[in-house]
Coordinates of C-alpha atoms in Angstrom, one line a residue:
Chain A
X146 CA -8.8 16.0 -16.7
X147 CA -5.1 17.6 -16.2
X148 CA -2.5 16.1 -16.1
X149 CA 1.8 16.5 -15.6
X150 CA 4.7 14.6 -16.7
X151 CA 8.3 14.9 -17.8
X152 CA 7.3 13.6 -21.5
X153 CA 3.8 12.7 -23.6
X154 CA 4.2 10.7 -26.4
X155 CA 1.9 10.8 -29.3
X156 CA 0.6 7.5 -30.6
X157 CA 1.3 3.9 -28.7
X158 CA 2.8 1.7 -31.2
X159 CA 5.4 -0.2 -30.7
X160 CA 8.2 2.8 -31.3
X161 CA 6.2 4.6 -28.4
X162 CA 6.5 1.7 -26.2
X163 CA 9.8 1.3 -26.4
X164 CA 10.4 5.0 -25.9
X165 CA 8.6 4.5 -22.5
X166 CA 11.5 2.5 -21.9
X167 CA 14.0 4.1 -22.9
X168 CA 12.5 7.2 -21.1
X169 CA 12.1 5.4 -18.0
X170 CA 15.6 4.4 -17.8
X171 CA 16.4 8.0 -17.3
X172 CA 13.7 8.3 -14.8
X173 CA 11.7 10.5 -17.0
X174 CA 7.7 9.4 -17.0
X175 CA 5.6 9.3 -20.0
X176 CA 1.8 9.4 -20.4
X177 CA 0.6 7.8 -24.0
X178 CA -2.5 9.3 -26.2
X179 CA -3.8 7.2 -28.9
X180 CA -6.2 7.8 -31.4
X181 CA -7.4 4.0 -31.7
X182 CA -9.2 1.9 -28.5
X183 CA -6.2 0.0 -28.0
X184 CA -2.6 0.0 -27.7
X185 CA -0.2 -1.1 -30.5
X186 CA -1.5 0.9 -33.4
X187 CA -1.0 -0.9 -36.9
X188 CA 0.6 -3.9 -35.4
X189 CA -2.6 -4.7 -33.4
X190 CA -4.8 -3.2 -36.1
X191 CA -4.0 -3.7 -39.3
X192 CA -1.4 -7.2 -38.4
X193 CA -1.9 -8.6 -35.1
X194 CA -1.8 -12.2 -36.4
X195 CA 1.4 -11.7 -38.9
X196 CA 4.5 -12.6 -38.4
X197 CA 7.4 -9.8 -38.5
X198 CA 10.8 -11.4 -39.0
X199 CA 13.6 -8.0 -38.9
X200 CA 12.6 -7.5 -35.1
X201 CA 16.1 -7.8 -33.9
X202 CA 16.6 -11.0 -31.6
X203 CA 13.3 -12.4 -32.2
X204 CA 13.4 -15.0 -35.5
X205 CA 9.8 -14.7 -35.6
X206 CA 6.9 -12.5 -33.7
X207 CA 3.4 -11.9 -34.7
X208 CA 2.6 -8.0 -34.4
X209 CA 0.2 -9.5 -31.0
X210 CA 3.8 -10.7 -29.6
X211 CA 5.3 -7.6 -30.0
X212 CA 3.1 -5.4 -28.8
X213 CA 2.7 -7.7 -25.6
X214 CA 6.7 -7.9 -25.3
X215 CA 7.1 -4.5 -25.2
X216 CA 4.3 -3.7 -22.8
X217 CA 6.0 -6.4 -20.9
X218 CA 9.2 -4.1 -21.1
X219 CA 7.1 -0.6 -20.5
X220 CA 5.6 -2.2 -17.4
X221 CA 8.2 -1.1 -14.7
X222 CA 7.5 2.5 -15.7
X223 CA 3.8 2.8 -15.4
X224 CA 2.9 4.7 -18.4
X225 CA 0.0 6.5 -18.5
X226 CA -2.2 5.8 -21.4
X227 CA -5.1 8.0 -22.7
X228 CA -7.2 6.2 -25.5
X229 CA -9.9 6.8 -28.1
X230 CA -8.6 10.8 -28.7
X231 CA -6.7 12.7 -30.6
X232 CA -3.7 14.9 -30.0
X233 CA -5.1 18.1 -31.2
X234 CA -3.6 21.2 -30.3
X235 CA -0.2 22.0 -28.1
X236 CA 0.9 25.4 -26.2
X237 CA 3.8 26.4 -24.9
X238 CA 3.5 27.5 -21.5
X239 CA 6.3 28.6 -19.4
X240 CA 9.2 26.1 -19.8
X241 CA 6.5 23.4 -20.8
X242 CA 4.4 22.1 -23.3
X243 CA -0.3 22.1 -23.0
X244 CA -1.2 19.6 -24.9
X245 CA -5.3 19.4 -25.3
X246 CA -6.6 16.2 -26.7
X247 CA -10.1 15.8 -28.5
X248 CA -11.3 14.7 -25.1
X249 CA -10.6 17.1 -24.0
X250 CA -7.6 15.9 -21.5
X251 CA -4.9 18.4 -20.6
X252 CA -1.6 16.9 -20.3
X253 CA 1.8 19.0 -19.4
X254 CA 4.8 17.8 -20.6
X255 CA 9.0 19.1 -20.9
X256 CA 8.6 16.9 -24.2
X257 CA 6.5 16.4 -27.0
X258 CA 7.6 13.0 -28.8
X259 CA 5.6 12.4 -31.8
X260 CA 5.5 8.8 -32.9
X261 CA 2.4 8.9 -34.8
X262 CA 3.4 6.2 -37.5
X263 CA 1.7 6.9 -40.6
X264 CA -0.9 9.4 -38.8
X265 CA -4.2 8.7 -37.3
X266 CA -6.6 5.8 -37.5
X267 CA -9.8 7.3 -38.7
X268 CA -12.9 5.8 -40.8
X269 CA -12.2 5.4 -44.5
X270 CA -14.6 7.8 -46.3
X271 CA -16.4 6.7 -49.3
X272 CA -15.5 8.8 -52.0
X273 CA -19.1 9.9 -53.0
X274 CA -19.6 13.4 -54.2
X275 CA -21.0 15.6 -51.3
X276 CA -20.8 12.7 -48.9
X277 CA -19.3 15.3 -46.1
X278 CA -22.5 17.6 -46.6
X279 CA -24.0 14.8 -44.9
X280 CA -21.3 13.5 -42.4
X281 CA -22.6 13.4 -38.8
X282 CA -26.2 14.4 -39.7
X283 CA -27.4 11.4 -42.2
X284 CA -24.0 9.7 -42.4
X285 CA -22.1 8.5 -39.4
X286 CA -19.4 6.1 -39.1
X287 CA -19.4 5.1 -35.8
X288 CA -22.5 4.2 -33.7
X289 CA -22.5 6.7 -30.5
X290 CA -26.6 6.9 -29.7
X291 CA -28.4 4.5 -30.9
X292 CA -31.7 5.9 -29.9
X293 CA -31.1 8.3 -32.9
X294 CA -32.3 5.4 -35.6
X295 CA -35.1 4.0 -33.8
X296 CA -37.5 3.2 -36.3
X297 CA -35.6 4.8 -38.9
X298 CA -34.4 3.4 -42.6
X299 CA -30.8 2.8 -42.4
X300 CA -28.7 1.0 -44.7
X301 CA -25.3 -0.7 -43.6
X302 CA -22.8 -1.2 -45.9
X303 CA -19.6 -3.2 -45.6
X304 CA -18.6 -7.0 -44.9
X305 CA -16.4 -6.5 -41.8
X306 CA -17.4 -6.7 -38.0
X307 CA -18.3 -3.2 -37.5
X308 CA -20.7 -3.5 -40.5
X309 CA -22.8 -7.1 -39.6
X310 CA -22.8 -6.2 -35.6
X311 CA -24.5 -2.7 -36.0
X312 CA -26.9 -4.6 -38.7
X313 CA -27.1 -7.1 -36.1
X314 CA -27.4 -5.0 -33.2
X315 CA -30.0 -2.2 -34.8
X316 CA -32.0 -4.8 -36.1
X317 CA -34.1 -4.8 -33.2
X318 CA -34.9 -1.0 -33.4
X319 CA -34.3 0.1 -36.6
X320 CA -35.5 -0.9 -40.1
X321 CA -32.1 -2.3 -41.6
X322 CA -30.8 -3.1 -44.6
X323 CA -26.8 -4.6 -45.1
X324 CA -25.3 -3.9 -48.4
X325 CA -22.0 -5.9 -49.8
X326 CA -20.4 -6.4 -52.7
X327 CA -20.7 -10.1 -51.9
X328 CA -22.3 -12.3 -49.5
X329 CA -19.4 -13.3 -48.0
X330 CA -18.3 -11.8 -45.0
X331 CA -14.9 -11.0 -43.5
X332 CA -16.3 -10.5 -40.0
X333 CA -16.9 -13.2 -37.2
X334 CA -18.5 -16.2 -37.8
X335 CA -21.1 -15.8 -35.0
X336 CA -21.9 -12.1 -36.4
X337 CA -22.4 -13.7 -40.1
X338 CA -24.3 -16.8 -38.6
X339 CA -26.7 -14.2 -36.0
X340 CA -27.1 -11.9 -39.7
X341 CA -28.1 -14.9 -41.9
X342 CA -30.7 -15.4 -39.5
X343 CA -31.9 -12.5 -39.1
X344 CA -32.3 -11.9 -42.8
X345 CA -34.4 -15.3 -43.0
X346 CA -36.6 -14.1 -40.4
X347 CA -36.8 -10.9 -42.7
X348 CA -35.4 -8.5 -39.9
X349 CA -32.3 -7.4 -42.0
X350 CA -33.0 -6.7 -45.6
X351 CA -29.2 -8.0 -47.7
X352 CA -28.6 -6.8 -51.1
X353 CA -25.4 -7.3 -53.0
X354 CA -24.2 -3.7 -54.3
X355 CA -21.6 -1.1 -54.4
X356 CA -22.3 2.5 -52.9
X357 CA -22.5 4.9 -56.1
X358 CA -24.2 8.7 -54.7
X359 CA -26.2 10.0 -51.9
X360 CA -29.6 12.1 -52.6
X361 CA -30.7 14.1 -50.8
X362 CA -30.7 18.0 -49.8
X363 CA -28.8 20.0 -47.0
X364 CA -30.5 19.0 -44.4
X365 CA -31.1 15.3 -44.6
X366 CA -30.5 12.3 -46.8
X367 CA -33.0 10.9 -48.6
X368 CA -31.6 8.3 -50.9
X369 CA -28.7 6.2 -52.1
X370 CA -27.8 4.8 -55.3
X371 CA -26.2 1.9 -55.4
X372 CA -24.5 -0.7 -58.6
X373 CA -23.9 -4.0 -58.8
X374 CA -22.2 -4.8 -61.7
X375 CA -23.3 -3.0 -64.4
X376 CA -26.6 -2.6 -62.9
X377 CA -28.0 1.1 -61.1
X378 CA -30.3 0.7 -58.4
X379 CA -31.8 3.2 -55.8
X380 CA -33.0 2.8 -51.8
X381 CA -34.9 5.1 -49.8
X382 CA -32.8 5.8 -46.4
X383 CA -32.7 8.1 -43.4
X384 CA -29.5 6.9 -42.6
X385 CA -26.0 5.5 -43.9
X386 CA -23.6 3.7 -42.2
X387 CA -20.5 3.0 -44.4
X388 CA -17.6 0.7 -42.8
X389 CA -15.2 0.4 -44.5
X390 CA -12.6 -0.3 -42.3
X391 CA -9.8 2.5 -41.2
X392 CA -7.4 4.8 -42.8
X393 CA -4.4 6.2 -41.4
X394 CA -3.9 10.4 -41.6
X395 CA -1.4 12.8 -40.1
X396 CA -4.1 15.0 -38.7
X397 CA -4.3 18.2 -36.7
X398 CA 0.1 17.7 -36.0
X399 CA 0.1 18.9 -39.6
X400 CA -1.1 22.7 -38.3
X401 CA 1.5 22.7 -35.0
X402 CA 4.3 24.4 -36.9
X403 CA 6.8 21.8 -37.5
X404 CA 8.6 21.5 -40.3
X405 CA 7.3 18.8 -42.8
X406 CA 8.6 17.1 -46.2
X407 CA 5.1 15.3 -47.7
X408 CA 3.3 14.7 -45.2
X409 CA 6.7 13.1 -42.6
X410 CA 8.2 15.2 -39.6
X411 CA 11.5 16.3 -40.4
X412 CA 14.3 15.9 -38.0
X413 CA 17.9 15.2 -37.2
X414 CA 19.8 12.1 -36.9
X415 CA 21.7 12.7 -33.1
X416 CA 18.8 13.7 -31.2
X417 CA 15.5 13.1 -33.4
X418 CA 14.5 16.7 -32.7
X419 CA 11.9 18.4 -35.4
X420 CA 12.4 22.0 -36.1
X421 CA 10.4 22.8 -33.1
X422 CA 12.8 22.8 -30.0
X423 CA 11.4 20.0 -27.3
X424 CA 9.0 18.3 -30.2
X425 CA 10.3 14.8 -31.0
X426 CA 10.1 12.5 -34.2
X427 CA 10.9 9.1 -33.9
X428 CA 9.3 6.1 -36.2
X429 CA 7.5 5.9 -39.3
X430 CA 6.7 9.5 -39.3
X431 CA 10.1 10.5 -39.3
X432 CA 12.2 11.9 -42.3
X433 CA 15.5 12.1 -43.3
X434 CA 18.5 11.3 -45.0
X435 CA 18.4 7.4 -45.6
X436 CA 15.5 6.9 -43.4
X437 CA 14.3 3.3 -43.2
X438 CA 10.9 2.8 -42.1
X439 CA 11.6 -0.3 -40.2
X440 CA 10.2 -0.8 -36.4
X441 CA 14.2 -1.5 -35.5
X442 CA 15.1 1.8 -36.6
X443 CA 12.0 3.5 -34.1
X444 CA 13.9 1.8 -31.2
X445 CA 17.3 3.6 -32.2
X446 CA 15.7 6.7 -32.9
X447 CA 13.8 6.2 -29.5
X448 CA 17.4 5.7 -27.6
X449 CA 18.8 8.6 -29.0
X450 CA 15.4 11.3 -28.6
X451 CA 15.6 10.2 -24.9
X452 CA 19.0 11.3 -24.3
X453 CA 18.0 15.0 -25.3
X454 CA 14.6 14.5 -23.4
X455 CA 16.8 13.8 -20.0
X456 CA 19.0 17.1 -20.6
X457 CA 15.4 19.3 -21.4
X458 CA 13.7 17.9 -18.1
X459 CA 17.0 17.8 -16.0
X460 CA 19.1 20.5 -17.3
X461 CA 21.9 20.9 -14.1
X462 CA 21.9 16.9 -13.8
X463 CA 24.7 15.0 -15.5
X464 CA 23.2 11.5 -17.5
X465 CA 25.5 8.8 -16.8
X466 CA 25.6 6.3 -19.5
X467 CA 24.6 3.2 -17.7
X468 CA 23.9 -0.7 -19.3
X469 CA 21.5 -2.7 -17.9
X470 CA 23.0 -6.0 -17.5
X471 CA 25.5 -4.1 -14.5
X472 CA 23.5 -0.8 -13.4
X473 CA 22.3 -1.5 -9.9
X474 CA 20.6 2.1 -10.7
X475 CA 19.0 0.7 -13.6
X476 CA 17.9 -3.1 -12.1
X477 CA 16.3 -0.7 -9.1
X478 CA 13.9 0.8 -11.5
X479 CA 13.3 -2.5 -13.4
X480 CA 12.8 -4.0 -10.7
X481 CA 15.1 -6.8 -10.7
Chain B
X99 CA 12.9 -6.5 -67.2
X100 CA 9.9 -5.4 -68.7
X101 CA 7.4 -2.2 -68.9
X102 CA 3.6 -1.8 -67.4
X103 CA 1.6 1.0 -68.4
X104 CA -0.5 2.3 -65.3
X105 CA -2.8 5.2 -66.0
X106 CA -3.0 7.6 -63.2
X107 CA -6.1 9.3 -61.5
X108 CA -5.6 12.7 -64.3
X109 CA -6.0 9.6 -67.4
X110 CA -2.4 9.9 -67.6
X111 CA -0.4 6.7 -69.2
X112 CA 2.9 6.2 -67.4
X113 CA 5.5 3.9 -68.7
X114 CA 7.1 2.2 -65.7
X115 CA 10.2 0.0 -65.9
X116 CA 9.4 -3.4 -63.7
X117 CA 11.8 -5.7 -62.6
X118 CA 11.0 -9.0 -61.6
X119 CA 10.4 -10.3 -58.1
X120 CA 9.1 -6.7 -57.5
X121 CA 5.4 -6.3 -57.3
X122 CA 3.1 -4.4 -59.0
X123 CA 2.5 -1.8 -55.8
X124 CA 6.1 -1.4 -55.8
X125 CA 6.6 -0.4 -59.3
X126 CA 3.8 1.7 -59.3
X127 CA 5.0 3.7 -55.6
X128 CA 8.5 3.5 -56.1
X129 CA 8.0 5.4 -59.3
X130 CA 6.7 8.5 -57.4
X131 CA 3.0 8.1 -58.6
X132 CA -0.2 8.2 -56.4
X133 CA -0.6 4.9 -54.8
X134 CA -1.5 5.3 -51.3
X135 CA 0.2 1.3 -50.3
X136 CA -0.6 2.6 -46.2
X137 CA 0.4 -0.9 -44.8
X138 CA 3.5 -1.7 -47.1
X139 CA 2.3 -4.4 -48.8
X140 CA 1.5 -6.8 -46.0
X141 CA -2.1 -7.2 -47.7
X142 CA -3.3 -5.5 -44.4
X143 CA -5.0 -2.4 -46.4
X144 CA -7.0 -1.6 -49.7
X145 CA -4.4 1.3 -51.1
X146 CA -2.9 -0.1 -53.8
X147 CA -6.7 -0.8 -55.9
X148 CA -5.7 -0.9 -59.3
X149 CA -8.0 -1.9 -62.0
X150 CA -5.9 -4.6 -64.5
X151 CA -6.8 -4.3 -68.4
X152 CA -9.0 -7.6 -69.7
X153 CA -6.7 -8.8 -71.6
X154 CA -3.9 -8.8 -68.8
X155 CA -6.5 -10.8 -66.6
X156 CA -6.0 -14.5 -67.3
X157 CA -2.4 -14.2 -67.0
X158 CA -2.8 -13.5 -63.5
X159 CA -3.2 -15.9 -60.3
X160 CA -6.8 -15.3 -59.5
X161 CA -7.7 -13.2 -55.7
X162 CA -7.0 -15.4 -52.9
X163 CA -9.3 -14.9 -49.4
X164 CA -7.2 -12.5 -47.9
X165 CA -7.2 -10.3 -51.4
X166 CA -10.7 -11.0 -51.6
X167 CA -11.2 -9.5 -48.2
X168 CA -9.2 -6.7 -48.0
X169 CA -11.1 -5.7 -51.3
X170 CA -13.9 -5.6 -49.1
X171 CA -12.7 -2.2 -48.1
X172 CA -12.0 -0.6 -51.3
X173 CA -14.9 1.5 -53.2
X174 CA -15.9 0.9 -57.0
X175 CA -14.8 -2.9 -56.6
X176 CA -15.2 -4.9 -60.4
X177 CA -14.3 -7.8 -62.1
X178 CA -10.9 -6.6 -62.9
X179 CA -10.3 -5.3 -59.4
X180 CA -6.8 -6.1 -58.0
X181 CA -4.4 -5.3 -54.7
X182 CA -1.1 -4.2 -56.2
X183 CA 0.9 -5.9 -53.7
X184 CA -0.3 -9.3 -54.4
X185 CA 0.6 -9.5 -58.2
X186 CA 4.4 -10.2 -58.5
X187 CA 5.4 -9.1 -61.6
X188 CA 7.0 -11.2 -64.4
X189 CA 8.3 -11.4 -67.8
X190 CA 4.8 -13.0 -68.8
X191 CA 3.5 -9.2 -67.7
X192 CA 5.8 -7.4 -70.2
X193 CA 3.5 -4.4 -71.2
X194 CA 0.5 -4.8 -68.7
X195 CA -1.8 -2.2 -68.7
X196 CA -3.7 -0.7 -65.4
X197 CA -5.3 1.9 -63.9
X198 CA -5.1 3.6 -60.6
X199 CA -8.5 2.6 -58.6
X200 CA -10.2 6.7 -57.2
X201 CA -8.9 7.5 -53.8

């Protein structure tokens, strides 16, 4: 799919909703890629239930609230959002940006504002020797066919959703075992309920341990050796599942060409610009001098970035500074 | 003001100066070392695994569920297993000694 718009903003937390916004204030249209299924990134990932207390205005707001707010607040300006894929590669073509994500979607852009947070949301490896030999042949982290383990050994290992549904679900088909460190289980009480049974009606093997290496040669896994305590025991397995919840990382942005200081996006403090002319920073990937990685500070930086973004996408038009309690310009596209 | 001793990833002991009200994940990141702390301490992550020396155990609150949890998501999980952000330090922790969990 191809796409055009006056600005594409990488990541959809809640400092890239509010630059929708901001954007759409000046009439400039945004489409949003995300990494993650859903929009809010750490806010509805890692704290949707938690209460934030330095949002500006707002005494108290879970990270649910906030992210429902400020899609509220986005709403007028019918951003585009493109989920579940990476931002991986950008070209500059002509007076634009090609930006191609890892599904493949093709989205031109004036601007490129990166508001990535602390990077990507991607599966948290286990740090087993030679574990990536394996990745995507033996080990996966994510379920895509299912057909793949029919009647295959596979052995589960975590205590979260992901972990007790695929037991759950692959029970069915596959010969599965569930390893935890404990047998109590973060994930939904249904999921732990529908497992317990299943493991008394001996169609998911449980065993307490702690993933310590994988066997196996090139080609395929063979085994896994597990601890519990001080205890070392072994399991014959075609497959591994580990979930262990997600990890954030800057990813591919890190080979576009911008300027970095470990692992943050350097730019300046009047228009949020990175070294790259038309590439934007604003949020918690941001750097420099006296940088607070608050939320609040996203939205100023957001304000400010969309200011330059106007002059870039309508370079003979003049941006009058307008506030929305008397624009009539400005209640037209809120549509109040 | 007090000092813990957190061993790094490369076996090396560094002296840290700890104030209290600050907790342990702070010391240890806001002295520059390795300790990944992705969510900032809102007990939302498993980054800050540090691994507490025995004898520094029973002066600590034990893990409550959401430590517990989280912990869920770390690797090489023992006895002596703790999140960083949850362990305020005090005077009582004068001279702690830790290690840095493997990434």
């Amino acid at each position: 799919m191809s796409h055009k718009t006056d600005v594409v903003v990488i990541g959809a937390g809640p400092v890239s909703l509010f630059a929708v916004f901001e954007l759409g204030l000046l009439n400039l249209k945004c489409h949003l890629i995300d990494n993650l299924g859903k929009i809010g990134g750490q806010c509805s990932e890692l704290y949707p239930e938690k209460p934030i207390y330095d949002i500006p205005s707002r005494a108290r707001i879970t990270g649910e609230e906030l992210i429902g707010e400020l899609m509220l607040q986005a709403k007028p300006f019918d951003p585009v959002f493109h989920l579940d894929q990476q931002a991986d590669s950008i070209e500059k073509v002509g007076e634009k940006w090609k930006l191609t994500t890892s599904s493949n979607t093709i989205i031109q852009a004036k601007c490129i504002v990166i508001a990535a947070g602390a990077g990507s949301f991607v599966p948290r490896r286990p740090p087993l020797k030679n574990i990536e030999l394996f990745e995507n042949k033996s080990v996966f982290y994510s379920v895509r066919d299912k057909s793949r383990f029919k009647n295959k050994k596979i052995l589960i290992v975590g205590g979260g959703d992901s972990a007790l549904d695929w037991a759950n679900d692959l029970a069915s088909i596959s010969d599965v075992t569930l390893m935890h460190r404990r047998k109590e289980f973060r994930a939904s009480p249904d999921s732990v309920t529908k497992m317990l049974e299943l493991e008394k009606n001996k169609k998911i093997k449980f065993v307490f341990g702690q993933l310590d290496s994988l066997l196996g040669n090139e080609k395929k896994l063979n085994a896994v050796k597990y601890k519990h305590g001080d205890e070392e025991f072994s399991i014959e397995v075609d497959y591994l599942l580990p979930f262990f919840g997600l990890k954030m990382e800057l990813g591919p942005i890190a080979n576009w060409g911008i300027n970095l200081h470990e692992n943050l996006i350097k730019v300046d403090t009047e228009k949020f610009e990175t070294s790259v002319p038309g590439i934007f920073a604003i949020g918690d990937i941001n750097t420099y001098p006296g940088k607070l990685k608050l939320i609040l500070s996203g939205f100023h930086e957001s304000a400010l970035m969309a200011q330059k973004c106007f002059a870039y996408c309508y370079p003979d038009k003049k941006n009058v500074f307008r506030y929305t309690t008397s624009s009539k310009d400005l209640h037209k596209k809120l549509g109040v | 003001m007090g000092t813990i001793k957190v061993k790094d990833r490369d076996d090396n002991v560094h002296q840290l100066t700890a104030e209290s009200g600050s907790t342990i994940m702070e010391v240890i990141r806001d002295a520059g070392l390795d300790i990944e702390a992705a969510c900032g301490g809102c007990c939302a992550c498993a980054t800050c695994h540090v691994f507490i020396g025995e004898e520094w155990l029973k002066k600590l609150n034990s893990r409550d569920d959401d430590e517990e949890s989280m912990l869920d998501q770390a690797f090489y999980v023992k006895d002596n297993s703790r999140l960083g952000c949850q362990l305020e330090y005090t005077e009582e922790l004068d001279g702690m000694e830790l290690t840095l969990a493997p990434e």
